[in-house]
């Protein structure tokens, strides 16, 4: 860079001077130049050992950002993508906030994986200042824990909207219903925001209709205008899928 001001930058490249105008409606990301409306900064936060880094690893894999999944303390010794420090790989915890990106539906998603240990909560504080939204991860076994409450307060302080992801449903002792109840009581959030309840009910009905099209028993109940119970739906799903 030879010269830079508020409207342009002059660059020396291959012996030639080139002036480039700033476009205030776009930003340069790791994946290229994107309009501001197609860039998202998303944080992932939780109590320690709730599975933030593991969740991030899956997001990166299923969006095509990485080719292989590596566990936080996997037998291959590689470690998760977001654990760049040697101490993080040894301890299996996040010490320093780490950032990466992925692409989804023509949007550049910048992901910030934050520490869950109370000793490194200042890292969460710093990350929240630049976020458009966040994912608050709950462990299905531990539910709402002390650092969950701290992160919730921090998100409120910086007006960061977030959704809750209940992780580790396959663990022994997992109880997602208890986690939802704790979420409602301790951090005072419902599983479905009031503004979306009507739409959620419509979407649920669409799902029931899809299952009814595949399952004869449920289809008959649907034609007779009977309301299937949760148990009826579970049986139908297990039978057909």
mmCIF file with all atom_site columns, N, CA and C in Angstrom, residues 9 29-30 39 47 55 61 78 87 98 101 112 144 149 151 159 167 177 182 214 235:
data_model
loop_
_atom_site.group_PDB
_atom_site.id
_atom_site.type_symbol
_atom_site.label_atom_id
_atom_site.label_alt_id
_atom_site.label_comp_id
_atom_site.label_asym_id
_atom_site.label_entity_id
_atom_site.label_seq_id
_atom_site.pdbx_PDB_ins_code
_atom_site.Cartn_x
_atom_site.Cartn_y
_atom_site.Cartn_z
_atom_site.occupancy
_atom_site.B_iso_or_equiv
_atom_site.pdbx_formal_charge
_atom_site.auth_seq_id
_atom_site.auth_comp_id
_atom_site.auth_asym_id
_atom_site.auth_atom_id
_atom_site.pdbx_PDB_model_num
ATOM 1  N N  . UNK A 1 9   ? -7.541  3.567   -1.928 1.00 0.00 ? 9   UNK A N  1
ATOM 2  C CA . UNK A 1 9   ? -6.234  3.054   -1.540 1.00 0.00 ? 9   UNK A CA 1
ATOM 3  C C  . UNK A 1 9   ? -5.415  2.854   -2.812 1.00 0.00 ? 9   UNK A C  1
ATOM 4  N N  . UNK A 1 29  ? -13.821 -10.299 3.099  1.00 0.00 ? 29  UNK A N  1
ATOM 5  C CA . UNK A 1 29  ? -13.796 -11.410 4.038  1.00 0.00 ? 29  UNK A CA 1
ATOM 6  C C  . UNK A 1 29  ? -12.783 -12.442 3.553  1.00 0.00 ? 29  UNK A C  1
ATOM 7  N N  . UNK A 1 30  ? -12.562 -13.457 4.373  1.00 0.00 ? 30  UNK A N  1
ATOM 8  C CA . UNK A 1 30  ? -11.641 -14.528 3.993  1.00 0.00 ? 30  UNK A CA 1
ATOM 9  C C  . UNK A 1 30  ? -12.102 -15.219 2.725  1.00 0.00 ? 30  UNK A C  1
ATOM 10 N N  . UNK A 1 39  ? -23.158 -10.724 5.281  1.00 0.00 ? 39  UNK A N  1
ATOM 11 C CA . UNK A 1 39  ? -22.111 -11.105 6.229  1.00 0.00 ? 39  UNK A CA 1
ATOM 12 C C  . UNK A 1 39  ? -22.731 -11.216 7.617  1.00 0.00 ? 39  UNK A C  1
ATOM 13 N N  . UNK A 1 47  ? -21.421 -22.809 29.096 1.00 0.00 ? 47  UNK A N  1
ATOM 14 C CA . UNK A 1 47  ? -20.658 -23.264 30.256 1.00 0.00 ? 47  UNK A CA 1
ATOM 15 C C  . UNK A 1 47  ? -19.594 -24.236 29.762 1.00 0.00 ? 47  UNK A C  1
ATOM 16 N N  . UNK A 1 55  ? -19.539 -28.627 18.550 1.00 0.00 ? 55  UNK A N  1
ATOM 17 C CA . UNK A 1 55  ? -20.624 -28.126 17.700 1.00 0.00 ? 55  UNK A CA 1
ATOM 18 C C  . UNK A 1 55  ? -20.062 -27.324 16.526 1.00 0.00 ? 55  UNK A C  1
ATOM 19 N N  . UNK A 1 61  ? -17.964 -28.784 9.189  1.00 0.00 ? 61  UNK A N  1
ATOM 20 C CA . UNK A 1 61  ? -17.952 -29.982 8.338  1.00 0.00 ? 61  UNK A CA 1
ATOM 21 C C  . UNK A 1 61  ? -19.186 -30.035 7.439  1.00 0.00 ? 61  UNK A C  1
ATOM 22 N N  . UNK A 1 78  ? -5.152  -35.079 16.575 1.00 0.00 ? 78  UNK A N  1
ATOM 23 C CA . UNK A 1 78  ? -5.186  -33.875 15.736 1.00 0.00 ? 78  UNK A CA 1
ATOM 24 C C  . UNK A 1 78  ? -5.841  -32.712 16.472 1.00 0.00 ? 78  UNK A C  1
ATOM 25 N N  . UNK A 1 87  ? -1.968  -26.033 24.580 1.00 0.00 ? 87  UNK A N  1
ATOM 26 C CA . UNK A 1 87  ? -2.580  -26.234 25.893 1.00 0.00 ? 87  UNK A CA 1
ATOM 27 C C  . UNK A 1 87  ? -4.068  -26.541 25.764 1.00 0.00 ? 87  UNK A C  1
ATOM 28 N N  . UNK A 1 98  ? -11.524 -18.078 19.310 1.00 0.00 ? 98  UNK A N  1
ATOM 29 C CA . UNK A 1 98  ? -10.976 -18.390 17.988 1.00 0.00 ? 98  UNK A CA 1
ATOM 30 C C  . UNK A 1 98  ? -12.032 -18.086 16.936 1.00 0.00 ? 98  UNK A C  1
ATOM 31 N N  . UNK A 1 101 ? -14.538 -19.003 9.454  1.00 0.00 ? 101 UNK A N  1
ATOM 32 C CA . UNK A 1 101 ? -15.686 -18.622 8.633  1.00 0.00 ? 101 UNK A CA 1
ATOM 33 C C  . UNK A 1 101 ? -16.169 -19.832 7.863  1.00 0.00 ? 101 UNK A C  1
ATOM 34 N N  . UNK A 1 112 ? -17.271 -17.283 15.847 1.00 0.00 ? 112 UNK A N  1
ATOM 35 C CA . UNK A 1 112 ? -16.331 -17.064 16.946 1.00 0.00 ? 112 UNK A CA 1
ATOM 36 C C  . UNK A 1 112 ? -16.657 -18.048 18.061 1.00 0.00 ? 112 UNK A C  1
ATOM 37 N N  . UNK A 1 144 ? -28.867 -25.666 32.628 1.00 0.00 ? 144 UNK A N  1
ATOM 38 C CA . UNK A 1 144 ? -28.398 -24.297 32.863 1.00 0.00 ? 144 UNK A CA 1
ATOM 39 C C  . UNK A 1 144 ? -27.433 -24.311 34.039 1.00 0.00 ? 144 UNK A C  1
ATOM 40 N N  . UNK A 1 149 ? -25.486 -18.675 33.017 1.00 0.00 ? 149 UNK A N  1
ATOM 41 C CA . UNK A 1 149 ? -26.129 -17.457 33.523 1.00 0.00 ? 149 UNK A CA 1
ATOM 42 C C  . UNK A 1 149 ? -25.267 -16.223 33.242 1.00 0.00 ? 149 UNK A C  1
ATOM 43 N N  . UNK A 1 151 ? -22.979 -15.811 30.829 1.00 0.00 ? 151 UNK A N  1
ATOM 44 C CA . UNK A 1 151 ? -23.002 -15.513 29.393 1.00 0.00 ? 151 UNK A CA 1
ATOM 45 C C  . UNK A 1 151 ? -24.329 -14.874 29.001 1.00 0.00 ? 151 UNK A C  1
ATOM 46 N N  . UNK A 1 159 ? -26.878 -6.487  24.026 1.00 0.00 ? 159 UNK A N  1
ATOM 47 C CA . UNK A 1 159 ? -28.040 -6.631  23.125 1.00 0.00 ? 159 UNK A CA 1
ATOM 48 C C  . UNK A 1 159 ? -27.768 -7.596  21.977 1.00 0.00 ? 159 UNK A C  1
ATOM 49 N N  . UNK A 1 167 ? -27.335 -29.621 23.560 1.00 0.00 ? 167 UNK A N  1
ATOM 50 C CA . UNK A 1 167 ? -26.328 -30.545 23.051 1.00 0.00 ? 167 UNK A CA 1
ATOM 51 C C  . UNK A 1 167 ? -26.259 -31.811 23.919 1.00 0.00 ? 167 UNK A C  1
ATOM 52 N N  . UNK A 1 177 ? -35.943 -32.097 28.490 1.00 0.00 ? 177 UNK A N  1
ATOM 53 C CA . UNK A 1 177 ? -37.122 -31.445 29.084 1.00 0.00 ? 177 UNK A CA 1
ATOM 54 C C  . UNK A 1 177 ? -36.726 -30.649 30.320 1.00 0.00 ? 177 UNK A C  1
ATOM 55 N N  . UNK A 1 182 ? -35.362 -25.499 33.032 1.00 0.00 ? 182 UNK A N  1
ATOM 56 C CA . UNK A 1 182 ? -34.370 -24.635 33.677 1.00 0.00 ? 182 UNK A CA 1
ATOM 57 C C  . UNK A 1 182 ? -34.174 -23.346 32.887 1.00 0.00 ? 182 UNK A C  1
ATOM 58 N N  . UNK A 1 214 ? -47.191 -40.771 4.992  1.00 0.00 ? 214 UNK A N  1
ATOM 59 C CA . UNK A 1 214 ? -46.342 -41.962 4.907  1.00 0.00 ? 214 UNK A CA 1
ATOM 60 C C  . UNK A 1 214 ? -46.850 -43.115 5.765  1.00 0.00 ? 214 UNK A C  1
ATOM 61 N N  . UNK A 1 235 ? -44.616 -43.331 17.633 1.00 0.00 ? 235 UNK A N  1
ATOM 62 C CA . UNK A 1 235 ? -44.789 -44.681 17.083 1.00 0.00 ? 235 UNK A CA 1
ATOM 63 C C  . UNK A 1 235 ? -44.788 -44.635 15.555 1.00 0.00 ? 235 UNK A C  1
#
